[in-house]
CSV table of C-alpha atoms and ligand atoms in Angstrom, one decimal:
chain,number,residue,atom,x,y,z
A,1,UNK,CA,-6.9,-0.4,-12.8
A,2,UNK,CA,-4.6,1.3,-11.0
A,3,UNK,CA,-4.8,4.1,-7.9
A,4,UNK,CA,-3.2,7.4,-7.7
A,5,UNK,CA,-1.5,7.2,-11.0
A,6,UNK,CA,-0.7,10.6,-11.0
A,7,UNK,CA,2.5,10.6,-9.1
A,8,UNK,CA,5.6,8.2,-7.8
A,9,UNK,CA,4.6,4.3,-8.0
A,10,UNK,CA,1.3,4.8,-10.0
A,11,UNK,CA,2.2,6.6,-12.5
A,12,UNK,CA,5.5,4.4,-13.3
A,13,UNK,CA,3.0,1.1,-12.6
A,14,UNK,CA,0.8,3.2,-15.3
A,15,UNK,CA,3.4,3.4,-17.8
A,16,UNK,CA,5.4,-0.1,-17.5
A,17,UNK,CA,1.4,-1.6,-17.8
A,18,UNK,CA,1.0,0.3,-21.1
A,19,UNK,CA,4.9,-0.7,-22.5
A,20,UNK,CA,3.5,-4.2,-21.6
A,21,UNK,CA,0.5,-3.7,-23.8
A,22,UNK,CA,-1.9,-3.8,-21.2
A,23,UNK,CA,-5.1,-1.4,-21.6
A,24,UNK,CA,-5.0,0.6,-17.9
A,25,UNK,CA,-7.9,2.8,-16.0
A,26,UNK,CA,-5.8,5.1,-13.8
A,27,UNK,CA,-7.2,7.3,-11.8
A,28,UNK,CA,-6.5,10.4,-10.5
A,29,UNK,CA,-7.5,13.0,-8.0
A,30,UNK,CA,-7.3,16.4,-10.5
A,31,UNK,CA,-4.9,17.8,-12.8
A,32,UNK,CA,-2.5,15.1,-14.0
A,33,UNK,CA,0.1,14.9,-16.6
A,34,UNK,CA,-0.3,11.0,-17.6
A,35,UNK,CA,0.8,11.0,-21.7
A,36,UNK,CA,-2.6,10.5,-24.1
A,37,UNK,CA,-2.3,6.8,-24.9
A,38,UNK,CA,-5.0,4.8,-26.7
A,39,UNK,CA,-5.3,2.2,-24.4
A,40,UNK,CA,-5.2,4.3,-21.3
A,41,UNK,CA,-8.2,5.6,-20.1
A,42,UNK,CA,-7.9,8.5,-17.2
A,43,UNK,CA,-10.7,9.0,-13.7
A,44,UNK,CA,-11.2,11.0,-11.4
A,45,UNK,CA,-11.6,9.4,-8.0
A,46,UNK,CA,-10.2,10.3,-4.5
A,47,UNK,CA,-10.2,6.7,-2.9
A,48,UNK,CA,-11.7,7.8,0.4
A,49,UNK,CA,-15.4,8.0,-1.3
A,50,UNK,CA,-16.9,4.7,-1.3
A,51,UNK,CA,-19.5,5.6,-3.6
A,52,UNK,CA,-16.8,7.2,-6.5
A,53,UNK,CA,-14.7,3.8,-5.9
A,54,UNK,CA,-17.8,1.8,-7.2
A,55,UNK,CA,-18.4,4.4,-9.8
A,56,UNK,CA,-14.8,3.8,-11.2
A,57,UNK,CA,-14.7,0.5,-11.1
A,58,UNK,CA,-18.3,0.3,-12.8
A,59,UNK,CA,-16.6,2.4,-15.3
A,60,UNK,CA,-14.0,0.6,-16.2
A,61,UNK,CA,-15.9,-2.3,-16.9
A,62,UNK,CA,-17.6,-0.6,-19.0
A,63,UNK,CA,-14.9,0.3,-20.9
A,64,UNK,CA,-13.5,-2.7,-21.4
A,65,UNK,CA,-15.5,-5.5,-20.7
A,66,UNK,CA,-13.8,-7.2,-17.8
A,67,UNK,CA,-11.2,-6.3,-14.8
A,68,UNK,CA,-7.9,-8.3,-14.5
A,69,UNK,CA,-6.3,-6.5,-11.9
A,70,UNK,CA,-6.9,-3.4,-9.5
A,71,UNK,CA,-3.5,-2.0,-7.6
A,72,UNK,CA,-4.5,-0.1,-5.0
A,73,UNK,CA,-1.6,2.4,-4.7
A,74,UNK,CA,-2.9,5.7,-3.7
A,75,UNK,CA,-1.7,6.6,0.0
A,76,UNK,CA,0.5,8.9,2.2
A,77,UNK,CA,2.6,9.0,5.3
A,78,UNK,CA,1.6,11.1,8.6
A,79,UNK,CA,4.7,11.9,10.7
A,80,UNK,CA,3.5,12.1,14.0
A,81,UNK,CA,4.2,10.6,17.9
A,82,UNK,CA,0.9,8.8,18.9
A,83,UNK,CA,0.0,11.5,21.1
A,84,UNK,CA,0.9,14.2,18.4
A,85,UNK,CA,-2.0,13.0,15.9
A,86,UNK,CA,-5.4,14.9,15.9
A,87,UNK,CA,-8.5,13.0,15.7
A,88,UNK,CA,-8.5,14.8,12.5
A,89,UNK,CA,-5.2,13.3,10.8
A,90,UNK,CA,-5.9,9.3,12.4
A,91,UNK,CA,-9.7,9.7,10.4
A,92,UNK,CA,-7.6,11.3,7.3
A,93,UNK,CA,-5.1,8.5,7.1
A,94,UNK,CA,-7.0,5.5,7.6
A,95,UNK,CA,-9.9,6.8,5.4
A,96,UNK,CA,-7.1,6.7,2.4
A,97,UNK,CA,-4.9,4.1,3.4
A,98,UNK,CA,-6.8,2.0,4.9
A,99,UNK,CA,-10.5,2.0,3.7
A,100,UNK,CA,-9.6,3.2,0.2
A,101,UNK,CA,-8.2,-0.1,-0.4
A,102,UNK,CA,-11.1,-1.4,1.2
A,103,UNK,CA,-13.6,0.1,-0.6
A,104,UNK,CA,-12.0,-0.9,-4.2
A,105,UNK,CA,-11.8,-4.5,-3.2
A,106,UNK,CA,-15.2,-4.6,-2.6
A,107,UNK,CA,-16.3,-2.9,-5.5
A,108,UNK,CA,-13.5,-5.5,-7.6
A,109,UNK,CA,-14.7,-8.8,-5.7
A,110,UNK,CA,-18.0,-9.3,-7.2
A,111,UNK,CA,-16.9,-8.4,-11.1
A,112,UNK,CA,-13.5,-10.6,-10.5
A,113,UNK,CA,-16.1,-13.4,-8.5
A,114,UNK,CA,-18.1,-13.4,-11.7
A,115,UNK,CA,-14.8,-13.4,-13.9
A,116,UNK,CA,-13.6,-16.4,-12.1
A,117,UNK,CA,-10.4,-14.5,-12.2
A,118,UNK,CA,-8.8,-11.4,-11.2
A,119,UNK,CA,-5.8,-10.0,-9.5
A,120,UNK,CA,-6.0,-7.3,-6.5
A,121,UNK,CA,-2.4,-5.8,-5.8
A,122,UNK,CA,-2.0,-4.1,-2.4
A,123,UNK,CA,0.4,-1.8,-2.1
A,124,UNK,CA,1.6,-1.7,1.3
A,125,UNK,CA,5.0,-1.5,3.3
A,126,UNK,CA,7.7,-3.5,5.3
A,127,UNK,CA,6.2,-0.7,7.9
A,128,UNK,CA,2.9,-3.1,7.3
A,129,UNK,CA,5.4,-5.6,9.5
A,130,UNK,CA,7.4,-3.4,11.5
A,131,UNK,CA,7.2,0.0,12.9
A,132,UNK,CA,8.6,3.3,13.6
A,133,UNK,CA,8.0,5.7,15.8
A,134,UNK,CA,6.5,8.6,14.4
A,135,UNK,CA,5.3,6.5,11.7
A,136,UNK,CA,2.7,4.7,13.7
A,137,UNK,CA,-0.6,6.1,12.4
A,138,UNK,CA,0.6,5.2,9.1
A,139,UNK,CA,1.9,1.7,10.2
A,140,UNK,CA,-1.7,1.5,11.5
A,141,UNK,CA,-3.3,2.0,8.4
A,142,UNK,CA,-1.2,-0.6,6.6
A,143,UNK,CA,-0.9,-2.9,9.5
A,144,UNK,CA,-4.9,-3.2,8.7
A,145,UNK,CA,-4.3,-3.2,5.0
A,146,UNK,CA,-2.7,-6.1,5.2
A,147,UNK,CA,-5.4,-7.6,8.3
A,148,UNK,CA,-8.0,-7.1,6.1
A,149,UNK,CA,-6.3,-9.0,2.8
A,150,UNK,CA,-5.2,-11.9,4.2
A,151,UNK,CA,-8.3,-12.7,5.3
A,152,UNK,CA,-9.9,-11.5,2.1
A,153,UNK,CA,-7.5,-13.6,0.2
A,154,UNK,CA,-8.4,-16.8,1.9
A,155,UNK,CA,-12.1,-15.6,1.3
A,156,UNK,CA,-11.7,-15.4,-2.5
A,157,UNK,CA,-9.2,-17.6,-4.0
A,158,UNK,CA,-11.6,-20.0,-4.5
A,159,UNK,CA,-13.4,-17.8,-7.0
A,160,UNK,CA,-10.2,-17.8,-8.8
A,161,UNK,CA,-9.4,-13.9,-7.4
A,162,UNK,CA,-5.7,-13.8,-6.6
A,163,UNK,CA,-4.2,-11.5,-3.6
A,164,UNK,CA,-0.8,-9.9,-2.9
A,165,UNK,CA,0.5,-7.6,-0.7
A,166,UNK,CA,3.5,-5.6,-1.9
A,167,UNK,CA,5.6,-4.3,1.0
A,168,UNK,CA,8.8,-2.8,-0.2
A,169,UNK,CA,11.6,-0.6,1.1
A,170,UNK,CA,11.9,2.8,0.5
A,171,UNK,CA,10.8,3.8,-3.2
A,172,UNK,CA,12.4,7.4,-4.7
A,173,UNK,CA,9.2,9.2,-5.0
A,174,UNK,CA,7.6,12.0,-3.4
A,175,UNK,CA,6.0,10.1,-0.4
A,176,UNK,CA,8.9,11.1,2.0
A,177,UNK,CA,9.3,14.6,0.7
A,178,UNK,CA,6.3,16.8,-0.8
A,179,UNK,CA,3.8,14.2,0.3
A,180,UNK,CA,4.6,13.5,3.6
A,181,UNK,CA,1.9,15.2,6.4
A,182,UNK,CA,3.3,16.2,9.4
A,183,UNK,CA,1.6,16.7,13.0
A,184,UNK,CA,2.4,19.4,15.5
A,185,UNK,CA,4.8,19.0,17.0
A,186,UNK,CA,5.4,18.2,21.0
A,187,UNK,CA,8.9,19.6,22.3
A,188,UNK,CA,9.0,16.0,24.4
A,189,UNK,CA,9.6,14.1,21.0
A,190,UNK,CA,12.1,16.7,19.6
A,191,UNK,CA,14.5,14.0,21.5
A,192,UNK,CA,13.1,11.0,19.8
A,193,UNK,CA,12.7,13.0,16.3
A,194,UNK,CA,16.8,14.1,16.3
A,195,UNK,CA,17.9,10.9,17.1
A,196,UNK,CA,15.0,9.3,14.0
A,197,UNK,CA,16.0,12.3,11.0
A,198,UNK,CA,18.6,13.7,12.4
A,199,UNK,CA,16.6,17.3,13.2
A,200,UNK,CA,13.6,17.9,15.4
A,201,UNK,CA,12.1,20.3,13.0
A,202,UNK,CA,8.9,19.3,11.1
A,203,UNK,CA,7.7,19.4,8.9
A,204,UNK,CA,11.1,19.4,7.1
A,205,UNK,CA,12.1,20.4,3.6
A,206,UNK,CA,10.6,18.4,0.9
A,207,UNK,CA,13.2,16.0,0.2
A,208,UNK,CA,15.2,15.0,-3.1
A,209,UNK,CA,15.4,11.3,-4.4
A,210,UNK,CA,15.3,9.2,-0.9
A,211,UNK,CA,17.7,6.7,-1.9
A,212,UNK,CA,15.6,4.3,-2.4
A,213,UNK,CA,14.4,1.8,-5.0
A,214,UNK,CA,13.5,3.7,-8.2
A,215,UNK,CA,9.4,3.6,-8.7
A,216,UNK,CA,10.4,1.8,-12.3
A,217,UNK,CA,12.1,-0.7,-10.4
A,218,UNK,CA,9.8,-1.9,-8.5
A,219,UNK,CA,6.5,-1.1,-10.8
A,220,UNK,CA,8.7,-3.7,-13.1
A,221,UNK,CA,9.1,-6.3,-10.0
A,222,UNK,CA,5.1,-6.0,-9.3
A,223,UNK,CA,4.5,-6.7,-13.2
A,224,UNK,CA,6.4,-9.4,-13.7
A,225,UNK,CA,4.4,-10.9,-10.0
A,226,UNK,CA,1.1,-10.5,-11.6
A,227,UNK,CA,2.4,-12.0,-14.7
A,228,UNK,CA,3.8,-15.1,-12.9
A,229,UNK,CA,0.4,-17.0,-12.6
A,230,UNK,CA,2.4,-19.8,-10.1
A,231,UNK,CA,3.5,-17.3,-7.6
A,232,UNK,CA,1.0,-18.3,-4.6
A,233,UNK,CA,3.0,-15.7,-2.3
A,234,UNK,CA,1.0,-13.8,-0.4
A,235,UNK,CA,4.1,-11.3,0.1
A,236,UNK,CA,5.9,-9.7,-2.3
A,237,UNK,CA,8.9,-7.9,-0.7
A,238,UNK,CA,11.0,-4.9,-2.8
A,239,UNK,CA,14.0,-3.3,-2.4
A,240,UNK,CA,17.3,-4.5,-1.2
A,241,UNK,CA,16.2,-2.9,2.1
A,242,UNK,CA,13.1,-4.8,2.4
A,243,UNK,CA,14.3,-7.8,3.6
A,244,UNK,CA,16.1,-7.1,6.6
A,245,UNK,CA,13.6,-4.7,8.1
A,246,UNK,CA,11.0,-7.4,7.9
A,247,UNK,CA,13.6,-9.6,9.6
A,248,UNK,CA,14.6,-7.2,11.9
A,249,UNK,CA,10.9,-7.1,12.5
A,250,UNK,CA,9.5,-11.1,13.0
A,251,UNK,CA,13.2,-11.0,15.7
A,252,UNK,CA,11.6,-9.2,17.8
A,253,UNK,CA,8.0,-10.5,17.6
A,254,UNK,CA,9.8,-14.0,18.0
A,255,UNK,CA,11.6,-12.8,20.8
A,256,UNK,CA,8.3,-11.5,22.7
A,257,UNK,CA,6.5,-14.7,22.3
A,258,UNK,CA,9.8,-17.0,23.0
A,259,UNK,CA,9.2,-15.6,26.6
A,260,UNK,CA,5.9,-17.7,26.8
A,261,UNK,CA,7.2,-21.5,27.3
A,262,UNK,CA,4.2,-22.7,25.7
A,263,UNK,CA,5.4,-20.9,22.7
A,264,UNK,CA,7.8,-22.9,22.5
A,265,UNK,CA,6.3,-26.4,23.4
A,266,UNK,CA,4.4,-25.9,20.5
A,267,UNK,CA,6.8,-25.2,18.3
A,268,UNK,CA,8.9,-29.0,19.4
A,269,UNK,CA,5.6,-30.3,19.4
A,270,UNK,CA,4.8,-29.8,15.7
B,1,LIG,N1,7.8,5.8,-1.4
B,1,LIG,C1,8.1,5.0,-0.4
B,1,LIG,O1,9.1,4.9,0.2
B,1,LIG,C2,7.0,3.9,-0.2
B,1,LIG,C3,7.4,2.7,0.5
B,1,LIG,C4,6.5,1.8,0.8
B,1,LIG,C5,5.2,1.9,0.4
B,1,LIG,N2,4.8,3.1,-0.3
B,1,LIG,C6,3.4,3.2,-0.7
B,1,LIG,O2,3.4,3.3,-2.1
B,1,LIG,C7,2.2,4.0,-2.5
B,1,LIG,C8,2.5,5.0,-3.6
B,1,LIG,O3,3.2,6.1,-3.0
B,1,LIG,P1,4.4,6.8,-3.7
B,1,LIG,O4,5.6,6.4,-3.1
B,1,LIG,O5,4.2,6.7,-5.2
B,1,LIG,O6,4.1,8.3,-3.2
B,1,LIG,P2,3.6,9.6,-4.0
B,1,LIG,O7,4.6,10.0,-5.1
B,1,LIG,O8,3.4,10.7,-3.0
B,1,LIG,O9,2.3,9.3,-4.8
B,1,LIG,C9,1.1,9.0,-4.0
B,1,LIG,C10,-0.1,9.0,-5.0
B,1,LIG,O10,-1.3,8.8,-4.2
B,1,LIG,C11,-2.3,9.7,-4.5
B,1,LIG,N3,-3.2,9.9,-3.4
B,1,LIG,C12,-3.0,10.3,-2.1
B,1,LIG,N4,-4.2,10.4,-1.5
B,1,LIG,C13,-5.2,10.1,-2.4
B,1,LIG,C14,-6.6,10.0,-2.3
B,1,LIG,N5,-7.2,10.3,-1.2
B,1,LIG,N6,-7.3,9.6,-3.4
B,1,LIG,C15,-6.6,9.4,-4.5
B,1,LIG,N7,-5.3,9.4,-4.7
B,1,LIG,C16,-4.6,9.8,-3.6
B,1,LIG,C17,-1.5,11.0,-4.8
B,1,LIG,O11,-2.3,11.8,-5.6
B,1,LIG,P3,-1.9,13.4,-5.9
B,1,LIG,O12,-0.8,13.3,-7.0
B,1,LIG,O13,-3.2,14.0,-6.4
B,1,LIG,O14,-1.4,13.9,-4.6
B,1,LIG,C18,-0.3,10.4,-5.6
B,1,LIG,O15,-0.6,10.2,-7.0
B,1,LIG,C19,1.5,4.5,-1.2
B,1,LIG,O16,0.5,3.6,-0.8
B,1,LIG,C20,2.7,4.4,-0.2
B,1,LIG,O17,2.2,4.3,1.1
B,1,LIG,C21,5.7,4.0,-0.6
């Protein structure tokens, strides 16, 4: 089952789970333009209704008997300062990418429980590690993404439920460009926002290809992960990118808490 199969890393997640020969429930908020396939079965659901998420994974067991593995995907960035973000925006964001996700584990934990097996795929960020400013609302949703699953993956593996948190890099899809949300903007971070993209304008154009990893790429990295039954990683990092920005990241947390010495008496004393 996967979220938000409509667009970007869904849809390609969609298609490489169908070449596989998997049988996939996407869903999708509306129109969509996912090819008829006769093991792929389509829903509606906007992940911020807790009720709907039930519904859809209620559904799909129906339809098939049994759920291996739910990929929560569906999400979106906010570009925004802190002090730019309406109440309205911070609700918006961590309804979808925080407590969507939420609300599909839940409704996956008990059918997976009963299984005694099952898969839930996270799709989060090396901005689930690090952050950037502008980016922090969405960092904040992610941030608690991944709070919530380790915990729930140290909850649940004994019931044979697997967790993983995919953070990669920058993917070529429409999440930087027609998908982005912007706040309005304060003329004090015009600054900070030339320096970050180069122009202080927002919202900007709705960009081509980002550079990044293609969505096929990594929807074939995330496959072959759930295929590999010995991975116990909780992390799965993506994109040649990934890597250093989650270095880049644990530096500086390292560095804050190398100024404690007892930080570092622990760490001789282990
Ligand atoms: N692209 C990147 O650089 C990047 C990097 C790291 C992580 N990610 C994460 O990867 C995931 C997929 O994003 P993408 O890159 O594929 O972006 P995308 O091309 O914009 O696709 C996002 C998908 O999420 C769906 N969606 C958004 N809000 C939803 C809601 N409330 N209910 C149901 N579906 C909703 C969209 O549906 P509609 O088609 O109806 O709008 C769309 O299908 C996101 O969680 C994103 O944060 C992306």
């Amino acid at each position: 089952m996967i979220t938000g199969a409509n667009r970007g890393l869904g849809r390609a997640l969609t298609i490489a789970a169908l070449d596989a020969d998997h049988a996939v429930v996407a869903t999708v908020r509306g129109a969509h333009s996912l090819p008829e396939h006769e093991r792929l079965v389509v829903q509606q659901l906007d992940v911020r209704d807790r009720l709907a998420a039930f519904a859809a994974v209620a559904q799909a067991v129906a339809e098939f008997g049994r759920l291996d593995v739910l990929v929560n995907n569906a999400g979106y960035g906010l570009i925004g300062a802190v002090e730019e973000a309406t109440e309205e925006e911070a609700r918006a964001i961590l309804d979808t990418d925080l407590l969507g996700p939420l609300w599909l584990s839940q409704a996956a934990i008990p059918v997976m429980r009963d299984q005694r097996s099952g898969h839930i795929v996270q799709i989060s960020t090396v901005g689930a590690v690090g952050t950037m400013p502008t980016l922090g609302l969405y960092n904040a949703a992610k941030w608690g993404l991944e709070g919530f699953s380790e915990a729930m993956a140290a909850e649940v593996g004994r019931f044979g439920i697997r967790v993983t948190l995919v953070e990669p890099g920058a993917i070529d899809t429409d999440w930087a460009g027609g998908s982005m949300r912007f706040s309005s903007p304060i003329a004090a971070y015009d600054e900070l926002r030339t320096e970050l993209f180069g122009t202080a304008t927002v919202p900007w154009p709705a960009a081509e290809a980002s550079g990044g990893t293609s969505p096929e790429d990594v929807a074939a990295v995330i496959l072959a992960h759930v295929r590999e039954l010995d991975d116990p990683r909780l992390r799965l990092l993506i994109g040649d990118d990934a890597p250093g920005q989650v270095e880049a990241a644990l530096k500086l947390r390292h560095e804050d808490y190398e100024r404690d010495p007892r930080f570092h008496s622990r760490e001789s004393d282990a």
